[in-house]
Coordinates of C-alpha atoms and ligand atoms in Angstrom, one line a residue:
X24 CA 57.0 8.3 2.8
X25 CA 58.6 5.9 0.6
X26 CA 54.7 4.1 0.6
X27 CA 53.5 7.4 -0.3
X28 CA 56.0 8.2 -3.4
X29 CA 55.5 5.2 -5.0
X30 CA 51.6 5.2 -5.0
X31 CA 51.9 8.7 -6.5
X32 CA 54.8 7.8 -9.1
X33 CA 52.5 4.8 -9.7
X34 CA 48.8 7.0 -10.8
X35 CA 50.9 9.5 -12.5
X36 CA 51.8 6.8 -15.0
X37 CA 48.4 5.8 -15.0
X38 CA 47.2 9.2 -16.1
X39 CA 49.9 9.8 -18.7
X40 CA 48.7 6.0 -20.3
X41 CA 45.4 6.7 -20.2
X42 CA 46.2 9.9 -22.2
X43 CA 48.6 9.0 -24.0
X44 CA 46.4 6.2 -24.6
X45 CA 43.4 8.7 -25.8
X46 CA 45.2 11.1 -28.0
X47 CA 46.8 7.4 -29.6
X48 CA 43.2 6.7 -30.3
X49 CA 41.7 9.9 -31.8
X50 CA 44.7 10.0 -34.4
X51 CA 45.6 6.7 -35.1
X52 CA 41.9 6.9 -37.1
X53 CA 42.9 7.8 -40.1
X54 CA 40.1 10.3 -41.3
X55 CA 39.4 13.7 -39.6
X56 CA 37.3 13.8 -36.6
X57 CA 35.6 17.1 -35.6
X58 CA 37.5 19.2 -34.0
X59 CA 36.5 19.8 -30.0
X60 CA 38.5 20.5 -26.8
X61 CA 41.0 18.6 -25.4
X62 CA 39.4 15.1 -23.4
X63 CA 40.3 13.9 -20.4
X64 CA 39.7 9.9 -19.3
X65 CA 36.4 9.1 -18.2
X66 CA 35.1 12.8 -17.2
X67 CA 35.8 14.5 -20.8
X68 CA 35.0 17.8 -21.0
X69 CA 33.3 18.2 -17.8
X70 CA 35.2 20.8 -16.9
X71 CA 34.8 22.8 -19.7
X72 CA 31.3 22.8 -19.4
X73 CA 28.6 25.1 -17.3
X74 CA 26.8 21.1 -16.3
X75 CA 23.2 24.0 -15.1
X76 CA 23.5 25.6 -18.7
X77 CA 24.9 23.4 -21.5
X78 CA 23.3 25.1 -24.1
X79 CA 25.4 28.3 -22.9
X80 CA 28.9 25.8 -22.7
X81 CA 28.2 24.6 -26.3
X82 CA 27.5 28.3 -27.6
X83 CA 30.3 29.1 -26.5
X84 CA 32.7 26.4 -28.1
X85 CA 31.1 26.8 -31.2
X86 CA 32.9 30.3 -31.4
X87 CA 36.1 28.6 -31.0
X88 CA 35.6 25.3 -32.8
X89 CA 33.3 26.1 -35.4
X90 CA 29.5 24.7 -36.6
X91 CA 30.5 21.0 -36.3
X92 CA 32.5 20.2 -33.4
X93 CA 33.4 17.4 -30.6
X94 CA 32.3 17.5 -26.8
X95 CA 32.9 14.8 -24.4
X96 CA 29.7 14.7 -21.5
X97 CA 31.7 12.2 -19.2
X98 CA 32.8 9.0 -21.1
X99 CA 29.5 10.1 -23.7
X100 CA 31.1 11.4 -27.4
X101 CA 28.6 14.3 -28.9
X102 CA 28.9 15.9 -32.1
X103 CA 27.5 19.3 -31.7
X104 CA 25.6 20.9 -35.3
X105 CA 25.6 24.8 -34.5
X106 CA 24.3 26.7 -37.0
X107 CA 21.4 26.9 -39.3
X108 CA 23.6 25.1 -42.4
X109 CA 25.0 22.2 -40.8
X110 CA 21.5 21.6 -38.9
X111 CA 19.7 21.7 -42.5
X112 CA 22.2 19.8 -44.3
X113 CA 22.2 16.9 -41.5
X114 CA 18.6 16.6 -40.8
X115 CA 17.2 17.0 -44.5
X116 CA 20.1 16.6 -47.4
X117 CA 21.5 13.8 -45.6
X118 CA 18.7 12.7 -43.6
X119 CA 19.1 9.3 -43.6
X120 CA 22.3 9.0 -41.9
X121 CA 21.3 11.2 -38.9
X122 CA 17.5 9.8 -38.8
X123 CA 19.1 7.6 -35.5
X124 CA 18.2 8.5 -32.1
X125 CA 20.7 8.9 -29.9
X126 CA 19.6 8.3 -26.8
X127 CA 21.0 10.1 -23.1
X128 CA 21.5 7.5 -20.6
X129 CA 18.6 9.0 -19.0
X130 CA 16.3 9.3 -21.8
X131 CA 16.9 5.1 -22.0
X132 CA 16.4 4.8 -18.3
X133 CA 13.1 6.7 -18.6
X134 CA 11.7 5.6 -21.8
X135 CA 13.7 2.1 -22.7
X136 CA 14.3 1.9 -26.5
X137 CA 10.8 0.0 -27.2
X138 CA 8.4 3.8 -28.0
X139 CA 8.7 5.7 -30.9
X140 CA 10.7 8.4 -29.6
X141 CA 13.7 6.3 -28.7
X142 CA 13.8 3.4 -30.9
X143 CA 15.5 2.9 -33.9
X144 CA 15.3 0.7 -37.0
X145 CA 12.6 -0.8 -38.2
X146 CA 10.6 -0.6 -35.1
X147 CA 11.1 2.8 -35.1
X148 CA 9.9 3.2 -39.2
X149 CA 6.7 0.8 -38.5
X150 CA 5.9 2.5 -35.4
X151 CA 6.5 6.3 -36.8
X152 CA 4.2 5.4 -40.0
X153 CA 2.1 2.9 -37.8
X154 CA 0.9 6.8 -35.5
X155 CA 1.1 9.0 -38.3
X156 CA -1.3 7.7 -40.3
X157 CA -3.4 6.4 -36.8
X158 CA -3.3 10.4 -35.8
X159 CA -4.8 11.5 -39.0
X160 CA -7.1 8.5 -39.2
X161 CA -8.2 9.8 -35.5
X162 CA -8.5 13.3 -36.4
X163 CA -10.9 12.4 -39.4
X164 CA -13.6 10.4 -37.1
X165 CA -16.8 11.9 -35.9
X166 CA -15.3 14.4 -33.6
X167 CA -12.3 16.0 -35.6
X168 CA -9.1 16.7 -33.0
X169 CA -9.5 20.6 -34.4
X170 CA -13.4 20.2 -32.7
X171 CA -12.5 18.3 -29.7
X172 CA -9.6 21.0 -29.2
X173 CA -11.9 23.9 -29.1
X174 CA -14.3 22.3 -26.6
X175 CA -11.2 21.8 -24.6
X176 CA -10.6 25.1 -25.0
X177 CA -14.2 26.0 -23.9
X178 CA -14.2 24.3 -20.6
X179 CA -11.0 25.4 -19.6
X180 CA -12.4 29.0 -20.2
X181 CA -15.2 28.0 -17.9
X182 CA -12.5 27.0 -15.2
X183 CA -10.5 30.2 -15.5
X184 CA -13.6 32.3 -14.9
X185 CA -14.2 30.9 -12.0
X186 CA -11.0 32.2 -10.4
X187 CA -13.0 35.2 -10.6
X188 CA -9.7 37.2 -11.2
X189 CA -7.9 36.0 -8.2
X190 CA -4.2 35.2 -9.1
X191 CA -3.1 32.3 -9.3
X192 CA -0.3 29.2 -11.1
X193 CA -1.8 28.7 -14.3
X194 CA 0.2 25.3 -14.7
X195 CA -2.7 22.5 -13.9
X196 CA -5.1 24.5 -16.1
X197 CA -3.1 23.8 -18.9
X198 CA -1.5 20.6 -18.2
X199 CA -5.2 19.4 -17.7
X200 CA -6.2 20.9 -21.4
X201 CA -3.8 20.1 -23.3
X202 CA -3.4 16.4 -21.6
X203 CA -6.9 15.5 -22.1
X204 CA -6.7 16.5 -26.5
X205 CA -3.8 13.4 -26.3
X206 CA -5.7 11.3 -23.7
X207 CA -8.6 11.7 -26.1
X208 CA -7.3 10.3 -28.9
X209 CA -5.4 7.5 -26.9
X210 CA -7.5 6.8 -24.5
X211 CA -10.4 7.6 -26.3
X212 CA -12.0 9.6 -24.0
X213 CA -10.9 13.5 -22.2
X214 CA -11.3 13.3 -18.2
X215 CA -13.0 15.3 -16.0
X216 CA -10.9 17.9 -14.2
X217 CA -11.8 16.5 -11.3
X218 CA -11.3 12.7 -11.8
X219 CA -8.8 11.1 -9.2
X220 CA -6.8 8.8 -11.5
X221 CA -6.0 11.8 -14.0
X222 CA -4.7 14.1 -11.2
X223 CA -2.5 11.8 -10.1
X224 CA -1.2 11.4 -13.7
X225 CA -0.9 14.9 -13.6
X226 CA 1.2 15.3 -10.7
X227 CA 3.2 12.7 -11.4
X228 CA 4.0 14.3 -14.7
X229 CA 4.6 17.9 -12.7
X230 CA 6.7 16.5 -9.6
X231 CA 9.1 15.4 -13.3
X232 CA 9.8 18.2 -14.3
X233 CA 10.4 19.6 -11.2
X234 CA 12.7 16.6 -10.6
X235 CA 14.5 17.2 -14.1
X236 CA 16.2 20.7 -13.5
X237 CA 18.1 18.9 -10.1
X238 CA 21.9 18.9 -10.4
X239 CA 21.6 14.8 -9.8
X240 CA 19.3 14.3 -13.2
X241 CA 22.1 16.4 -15.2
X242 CA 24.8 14.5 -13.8
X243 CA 22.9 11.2 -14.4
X244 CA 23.7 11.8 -18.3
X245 CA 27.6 12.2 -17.6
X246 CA 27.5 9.2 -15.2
X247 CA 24.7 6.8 -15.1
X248 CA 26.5 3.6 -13.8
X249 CA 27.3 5.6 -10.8
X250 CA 24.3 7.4 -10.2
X251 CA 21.9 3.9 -10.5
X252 CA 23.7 3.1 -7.3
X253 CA 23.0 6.4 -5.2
X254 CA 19.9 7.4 -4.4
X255 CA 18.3 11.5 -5.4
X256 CA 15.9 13.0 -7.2
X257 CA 16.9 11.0 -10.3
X258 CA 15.6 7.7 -8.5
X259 CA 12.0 9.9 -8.0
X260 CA 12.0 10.1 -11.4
X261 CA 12.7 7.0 -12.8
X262 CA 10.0 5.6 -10.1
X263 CA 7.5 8.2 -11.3
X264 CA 7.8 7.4 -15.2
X265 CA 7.4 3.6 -13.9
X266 CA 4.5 4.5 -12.6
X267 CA 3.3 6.1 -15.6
X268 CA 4.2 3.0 -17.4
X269 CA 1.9 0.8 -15.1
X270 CA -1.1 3.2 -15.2
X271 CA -0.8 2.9 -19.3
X272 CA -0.6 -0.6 -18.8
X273 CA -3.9 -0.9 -17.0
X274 CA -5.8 1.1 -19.2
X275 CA -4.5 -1.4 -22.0
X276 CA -5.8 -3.7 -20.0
X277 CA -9.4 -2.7 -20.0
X278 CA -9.0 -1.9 -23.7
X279 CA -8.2 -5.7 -24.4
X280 CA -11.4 -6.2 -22.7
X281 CA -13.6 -4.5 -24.4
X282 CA -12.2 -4.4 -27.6
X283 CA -14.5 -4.7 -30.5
X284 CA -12.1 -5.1 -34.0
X285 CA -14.5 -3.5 -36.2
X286 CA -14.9 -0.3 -34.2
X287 CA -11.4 1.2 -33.1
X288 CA -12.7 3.7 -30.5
X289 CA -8.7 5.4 -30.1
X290 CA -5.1 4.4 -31.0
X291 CA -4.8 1.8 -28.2
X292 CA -7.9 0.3 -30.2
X293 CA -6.0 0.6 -33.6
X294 CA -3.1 -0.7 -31.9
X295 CA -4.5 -3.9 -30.3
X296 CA -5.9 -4.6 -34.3
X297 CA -2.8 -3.9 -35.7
X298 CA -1.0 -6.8 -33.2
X299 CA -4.2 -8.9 -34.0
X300 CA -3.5 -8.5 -38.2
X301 CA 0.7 -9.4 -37.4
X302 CA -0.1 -12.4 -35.2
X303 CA 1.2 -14.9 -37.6
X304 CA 4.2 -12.8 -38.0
X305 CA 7.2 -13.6 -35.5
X306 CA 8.9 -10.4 -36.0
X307 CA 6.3 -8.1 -35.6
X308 CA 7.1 -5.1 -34.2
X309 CA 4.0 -4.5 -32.8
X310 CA 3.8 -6.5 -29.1
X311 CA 2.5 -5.3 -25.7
X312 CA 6.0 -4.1 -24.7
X313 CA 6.0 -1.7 -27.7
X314 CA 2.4 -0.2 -27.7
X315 CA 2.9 0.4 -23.5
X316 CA 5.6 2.8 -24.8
X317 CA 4.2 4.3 -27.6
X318 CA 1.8 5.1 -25.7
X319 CA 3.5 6.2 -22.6
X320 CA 5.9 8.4 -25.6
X321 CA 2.9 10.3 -27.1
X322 CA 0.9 11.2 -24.0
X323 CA 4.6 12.4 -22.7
X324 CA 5.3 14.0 -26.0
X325 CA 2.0 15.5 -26.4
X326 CA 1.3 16.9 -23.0
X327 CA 5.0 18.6 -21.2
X328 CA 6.3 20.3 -24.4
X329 CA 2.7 22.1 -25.3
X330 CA 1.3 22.6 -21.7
X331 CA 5.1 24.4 -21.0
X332 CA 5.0 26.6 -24.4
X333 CA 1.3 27.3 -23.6
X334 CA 2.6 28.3 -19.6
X335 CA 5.6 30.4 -21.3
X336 CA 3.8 32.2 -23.7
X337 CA 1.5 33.3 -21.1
X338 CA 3.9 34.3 -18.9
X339 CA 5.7 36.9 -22.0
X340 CA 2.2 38.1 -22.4
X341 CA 2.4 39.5 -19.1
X342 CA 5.5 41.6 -20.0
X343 CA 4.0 42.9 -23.2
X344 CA 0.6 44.0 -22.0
X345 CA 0.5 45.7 -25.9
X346 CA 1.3 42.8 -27.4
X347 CA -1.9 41.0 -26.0
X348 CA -4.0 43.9 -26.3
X349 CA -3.1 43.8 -30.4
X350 CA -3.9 40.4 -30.7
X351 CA -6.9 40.8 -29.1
X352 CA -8.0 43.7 -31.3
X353 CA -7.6 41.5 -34.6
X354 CA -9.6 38.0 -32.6
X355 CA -12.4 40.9 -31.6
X356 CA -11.9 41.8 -36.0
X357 CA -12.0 38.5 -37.1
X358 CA -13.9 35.9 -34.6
X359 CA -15.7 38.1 -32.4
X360 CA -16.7 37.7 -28.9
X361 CA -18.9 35.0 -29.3
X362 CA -17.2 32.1 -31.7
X363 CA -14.6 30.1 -31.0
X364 CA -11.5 30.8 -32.9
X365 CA -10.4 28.2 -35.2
X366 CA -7.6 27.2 -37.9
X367 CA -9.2 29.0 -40.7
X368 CA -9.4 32.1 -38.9
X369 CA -5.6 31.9 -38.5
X370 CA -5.0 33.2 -42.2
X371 CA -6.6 36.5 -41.6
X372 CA -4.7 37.2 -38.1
X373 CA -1.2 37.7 -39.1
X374 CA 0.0 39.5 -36.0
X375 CA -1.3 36.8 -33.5
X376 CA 0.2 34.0 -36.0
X377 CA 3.5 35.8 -35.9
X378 CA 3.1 35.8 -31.8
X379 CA 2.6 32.0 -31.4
X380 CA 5.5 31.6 -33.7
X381 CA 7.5 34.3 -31.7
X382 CA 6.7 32.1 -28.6
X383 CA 7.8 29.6 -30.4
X384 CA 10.7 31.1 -31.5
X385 CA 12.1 32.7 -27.8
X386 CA 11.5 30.0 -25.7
X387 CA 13.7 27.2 -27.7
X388 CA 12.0 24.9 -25.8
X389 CA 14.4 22.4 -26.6
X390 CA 17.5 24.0 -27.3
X391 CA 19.9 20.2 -27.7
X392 CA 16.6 18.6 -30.4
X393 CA 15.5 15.8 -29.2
X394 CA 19.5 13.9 -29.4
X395 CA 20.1 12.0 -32.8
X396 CA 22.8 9.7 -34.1
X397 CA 24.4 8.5 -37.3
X398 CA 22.9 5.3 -38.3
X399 CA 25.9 4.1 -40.0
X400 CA 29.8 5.7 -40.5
X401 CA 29.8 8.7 -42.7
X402 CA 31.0 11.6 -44.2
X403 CA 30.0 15.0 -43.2
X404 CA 31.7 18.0 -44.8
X405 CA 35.1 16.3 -44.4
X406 CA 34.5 15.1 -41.0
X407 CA 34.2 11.0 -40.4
X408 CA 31.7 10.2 -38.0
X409 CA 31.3 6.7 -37.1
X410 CA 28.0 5.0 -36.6
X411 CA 25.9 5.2 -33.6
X412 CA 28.2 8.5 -32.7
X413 CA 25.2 10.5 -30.9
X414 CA 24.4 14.5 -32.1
X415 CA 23.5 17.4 -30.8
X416 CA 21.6 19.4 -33.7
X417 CA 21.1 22.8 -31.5
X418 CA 17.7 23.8 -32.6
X419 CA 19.1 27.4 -30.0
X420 CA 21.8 28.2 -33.2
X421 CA 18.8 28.2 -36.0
X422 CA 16.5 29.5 -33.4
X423 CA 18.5 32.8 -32.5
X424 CA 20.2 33.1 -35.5
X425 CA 21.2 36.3 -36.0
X426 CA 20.7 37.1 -39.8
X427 CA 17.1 35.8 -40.0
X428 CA 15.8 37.1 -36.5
X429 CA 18.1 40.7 -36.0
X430 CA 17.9 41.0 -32.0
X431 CA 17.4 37.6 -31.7
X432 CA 17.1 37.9 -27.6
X433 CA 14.3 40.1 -27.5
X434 CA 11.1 39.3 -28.1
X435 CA 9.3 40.4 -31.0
X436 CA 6.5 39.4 -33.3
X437 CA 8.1 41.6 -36.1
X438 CA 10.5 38.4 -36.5
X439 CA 7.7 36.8 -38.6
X440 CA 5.8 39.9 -40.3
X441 CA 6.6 41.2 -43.5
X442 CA 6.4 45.6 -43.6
X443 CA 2.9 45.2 -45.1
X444 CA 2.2 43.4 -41.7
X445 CA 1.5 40.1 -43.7
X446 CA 3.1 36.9 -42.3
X447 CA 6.6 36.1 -43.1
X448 CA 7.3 32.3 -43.3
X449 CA 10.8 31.4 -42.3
X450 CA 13.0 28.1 -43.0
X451 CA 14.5 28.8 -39.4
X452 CA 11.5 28.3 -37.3
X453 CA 12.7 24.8 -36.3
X454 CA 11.1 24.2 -32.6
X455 CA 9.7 20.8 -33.9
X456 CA 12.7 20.1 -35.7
X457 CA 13.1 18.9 -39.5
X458 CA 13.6 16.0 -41.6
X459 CA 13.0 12.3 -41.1
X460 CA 12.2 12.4 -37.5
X461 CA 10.6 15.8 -37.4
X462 CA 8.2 16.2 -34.2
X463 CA 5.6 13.6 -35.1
X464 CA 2.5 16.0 -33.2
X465 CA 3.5 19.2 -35.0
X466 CA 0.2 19.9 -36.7
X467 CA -1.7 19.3 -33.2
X468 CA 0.7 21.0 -31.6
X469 CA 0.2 24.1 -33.6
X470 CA -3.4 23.9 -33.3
X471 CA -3.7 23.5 -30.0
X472 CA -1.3 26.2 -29.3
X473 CA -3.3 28.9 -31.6
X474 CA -6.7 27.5 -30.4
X475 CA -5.9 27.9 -26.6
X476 CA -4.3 30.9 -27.3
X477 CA -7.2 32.5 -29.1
X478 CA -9.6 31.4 -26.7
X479 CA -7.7 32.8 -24.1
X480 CA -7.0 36.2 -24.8
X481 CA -10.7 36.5 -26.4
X482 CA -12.0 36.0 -23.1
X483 CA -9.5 37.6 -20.2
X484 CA -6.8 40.3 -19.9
X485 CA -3.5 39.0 -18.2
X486 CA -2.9 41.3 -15.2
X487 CA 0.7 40.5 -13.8
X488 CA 1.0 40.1 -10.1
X489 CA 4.3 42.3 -10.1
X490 CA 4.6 45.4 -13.0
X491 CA 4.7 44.0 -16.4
X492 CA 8.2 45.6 -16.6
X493 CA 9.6 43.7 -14.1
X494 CA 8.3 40.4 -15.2
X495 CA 11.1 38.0 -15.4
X496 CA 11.0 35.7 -19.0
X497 CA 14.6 34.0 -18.6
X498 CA 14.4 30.6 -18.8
X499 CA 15.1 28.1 -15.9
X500 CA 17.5 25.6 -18.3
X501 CA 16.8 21.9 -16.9
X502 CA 18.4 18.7 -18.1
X503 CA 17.1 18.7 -22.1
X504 CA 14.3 21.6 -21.6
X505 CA 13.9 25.2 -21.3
X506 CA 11.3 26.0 -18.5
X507 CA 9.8 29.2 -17.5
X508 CA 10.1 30.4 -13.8
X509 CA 6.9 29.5 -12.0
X510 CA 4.4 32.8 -11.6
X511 CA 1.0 33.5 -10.6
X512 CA -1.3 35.7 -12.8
X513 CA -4.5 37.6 -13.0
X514 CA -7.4 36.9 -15.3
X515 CA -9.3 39.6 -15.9
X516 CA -12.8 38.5 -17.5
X517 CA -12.8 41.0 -20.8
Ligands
HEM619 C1 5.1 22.7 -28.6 C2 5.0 21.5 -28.7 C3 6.0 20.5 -29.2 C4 7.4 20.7 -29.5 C5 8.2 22.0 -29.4 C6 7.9 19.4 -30.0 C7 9.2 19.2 -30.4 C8 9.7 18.0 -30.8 C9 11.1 17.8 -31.2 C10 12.2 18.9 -31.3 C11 11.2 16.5 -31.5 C12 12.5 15.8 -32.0 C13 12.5 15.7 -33.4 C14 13.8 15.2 -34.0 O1 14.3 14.2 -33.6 O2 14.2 15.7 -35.0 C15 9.9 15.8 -31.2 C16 9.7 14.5 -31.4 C17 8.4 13.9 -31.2 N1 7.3 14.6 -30.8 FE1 7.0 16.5 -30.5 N2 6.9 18.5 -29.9 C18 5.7 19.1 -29.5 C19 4.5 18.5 -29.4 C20 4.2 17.2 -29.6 C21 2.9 16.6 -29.5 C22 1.6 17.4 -29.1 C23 3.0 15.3 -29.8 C24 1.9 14.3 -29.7 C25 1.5 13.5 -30.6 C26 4.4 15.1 -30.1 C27 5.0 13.8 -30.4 C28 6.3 13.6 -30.7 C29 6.8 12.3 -31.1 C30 6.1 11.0 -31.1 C31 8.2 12.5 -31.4 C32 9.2 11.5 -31.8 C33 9.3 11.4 -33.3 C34 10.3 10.4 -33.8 O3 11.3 10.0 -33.1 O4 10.2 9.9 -34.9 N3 5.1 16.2 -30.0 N4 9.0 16.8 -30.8
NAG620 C1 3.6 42.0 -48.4 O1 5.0 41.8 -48.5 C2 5.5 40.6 -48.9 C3 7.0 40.5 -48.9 O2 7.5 41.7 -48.5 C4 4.9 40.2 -50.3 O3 5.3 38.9 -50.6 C5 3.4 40.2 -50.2 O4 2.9 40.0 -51.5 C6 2.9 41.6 -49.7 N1 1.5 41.5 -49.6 C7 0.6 42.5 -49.8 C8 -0.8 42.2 -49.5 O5 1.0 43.6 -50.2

């Protein structure tokens, strides 16, 4: 007994140091801090939050703490920008300071800090300008990406009507498509649908995102010391995006081979030149270590996030079978049966524009961004915020604000039409984000999403394997993504 009491007297003093010695902390700094909940040690606001919805838990405390506030994921400070102001007045007026990535313990496991999603600096400036301008370079050659995506979408035609209307998961179809515009223009070359090596890319890319909506993988953000020690799901997938790694680096491998400097055949090409040109340079940021990632960043960038919209938007079809059959009245007005659909036809087909948007729009495919940081201490509407203090600018608030998109929960294309039926532009359709580090694929993303979805719907008629009503477009929320629930569908040759 007398064992017992003092071990307890002992932890309570402890706990009352350790917040004692917290709340010491947060006000012994002299300028104001966002407001937030209160912490506790080492868990923080675990408690308060829903860890298989976030996005829900932050909604929520923005009601009671307002558009810029504090949340604690385990030891892990987050400042949280809800709200279609403070996201536009962080990410473009004061761009600068937030152009930081703040990376989640499992985004550095995955992706170290060496690709130009993660990294910061100047290897993140050269490497952002270094596959801009490499993209657009790419995009001019013989083949432009807007051609090479409507072949894409041609063969994967072909492969849908040979299902010959039998349902089925649409989800390799379109991971196949979509990876092979990105493989193209790394790699240099699409594969074959059938090629080994490529499928097992594939599936290794699928059995992730599978693995990232597990409890484990959520938790691995709170507590990532702990969780490197047991094993899960998380270990999977930090094995499978090793792999992912070593296949890149093979392919380098052969590219060093047969690399001929006057005749870039794809960014690795350009890449391996570019290292060539900064040779004499000891501080080049441009080293084996960092093209492996880029490269490893943009085939991940470029294939989950359009492959899942492409997946989603298909799936909301379903529901709305007079939503398809409208946009498939103005393809048969403006491209016809026979021609591929392509950019320029997009001016003259308002109502299918305003659907991809739409999609866009409901899915908030990545309702958190892609997490930021302040790349120095600052000032932001009264609030100090020291450097390297990671942010959450909820693309979900400017998403389904309420002002701009009335209803915002329901889906519907009249979010971007104008009365006349013309499209209406908005400043809130933020899926690829804004400012300084604004999605670096945006413009193939957008094409590739209108040309598939053209191509699509001018060929087949989506027939639901349960009644359209009853066709559930909730999102499953994973670790940093919304995902749809998996279905099987009908293609009915048109
Ligand atoms: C529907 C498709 C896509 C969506 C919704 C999307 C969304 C996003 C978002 C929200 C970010 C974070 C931006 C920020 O920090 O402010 C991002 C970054 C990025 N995206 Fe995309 N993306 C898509 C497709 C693509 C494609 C096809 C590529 C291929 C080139 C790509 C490459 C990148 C890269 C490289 C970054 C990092 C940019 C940086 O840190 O400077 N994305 N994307
Ligand atoms: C349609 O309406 C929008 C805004 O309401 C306007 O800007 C546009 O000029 C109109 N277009 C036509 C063709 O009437």
């Amino acid at each position: 007994m007398e064992l017992l009491g003092t071990t307890t007297i002992f932890l309570l003093v402890c706990i009352a140091c350790l917040l004692l010695f917290t709340t010491w902390r947060r006000t012994s700094q002299k300028q104001k801090q966002p407001p937030g909940p209160t912490t506790l040690p080492i868990v923080g606001n675990i408690f308060q939050l829903n860890l298989r919805n976030l996005p829900e838990s932050l909604k929520k405390l923005s009601k009671e703490y307002g558009s810029v506030f504090t949340v604690y994921l385990g030891p892990q400070k987050v400042v949280v920008l809800y709200g279609y102001d403070v996201v536009k007045e962080a990410l473009i007026d004061q761009g600068d300071d937030f152009s930081g990535r703040g990376n989640l313990p499992l985004i550095k496991k995955l992706l170290k800090e060496k690709g130009i999603v993660t990294s910061n600096g100047e290897t993140w400036k050269q490497l952002r300008r270094f596959a801009l301008t490499t993209l657009r370079d790419f995009g001019m050659g013989k083949k432009s990406i807007e051609e090479r995506i409507q072949e894409e979408a041609h063969f994967l035609v072909e492969r849908i009507r040979n299902t010959h209307a039998q349902p089925f998961n649409p989800i390799n179809f379109l991971v196949h498509a979509v990876a092979n515009i990105i493989c193209s223009i790394i790699f240099g070359d699409r594969f074959d649908y059938e090629d080994e090596k490529f499928i097992t890319l594939i599936d290794l890319l699928n059995e992730n995102n599978d693995l990232q909506s597990t409890v484990q993988v959520q938790i691995y953000n709170f507590f990532p010391t702990v969780m490197d020690y047991l094993p899960g799901p998380h270990q999977k997938l930090i094995e499978n995006t090793e792999k992912l790694n070593q296949f890149v680096q093979k392919i380098i491998a052969e590219h060093q081979k047969t690399l001929d400097p006057t005749c870039p055949r794809d960014f690795i090409d350009a890449f391996l030149n570019k290292m060539e040109q900064e040779k004499g340079n000891g501080h080049s940021e441009f080293t084996t270590e960092t093209l492996s990632r880029t490269t490893v960043d943009l085939f991940l960038a470029g294939t989950q996030t359009t492959s899942i919209t492409l997946r989603y938007g298909l799936l909301i079809l379903q529901k709305y079978p007079e939503i398809a059959e409208r946009m498939q009245k103005e393809i048969d007005c403006v491209t016809g049966r026979d021609r591929s659909p392509c950019m320029a036809d997009r001016s003259r087909m308002p109502y299918t524009d305003a659907v991809a948007h739409e999609i866009q729009r409901f899915i908030d495919f990545l309702p958190f961004n892609v997490p930021r940081c302040v790349i120095k201490d600052i000032k932001f509407r009264d609030y100090f915020i020291p450097k390297d203090t990671m942010i959450f600018p909820m693309l979900s608030s400017v998403l389904y604000d309420r002002k701009e998109f009335p209803n915002p929960e329901k889906f519907d294309p009249g979010h971007f039409l104008n009365a006349n039926g013309t499209f209406k532009k908005s400043d809130y359709f933020m899926p690829f984000s804004a400012g300084k580090r604004i999605c670096a694929g945006e413009g193939l993303a957008r094409m590739e999403i209108f040309i598939f979805l053209t191509a699509i719907l001018q060929n087949f008629t989506l027939k639901p394997t349960v009644d359209h009503k009853d066709v559930d477009i909730s999102p499953i929320v994973s670790a940093l993504v919304n995902l749809p629930r998996p279905y099987e569908v009908s293609f009915l040759p048109r």
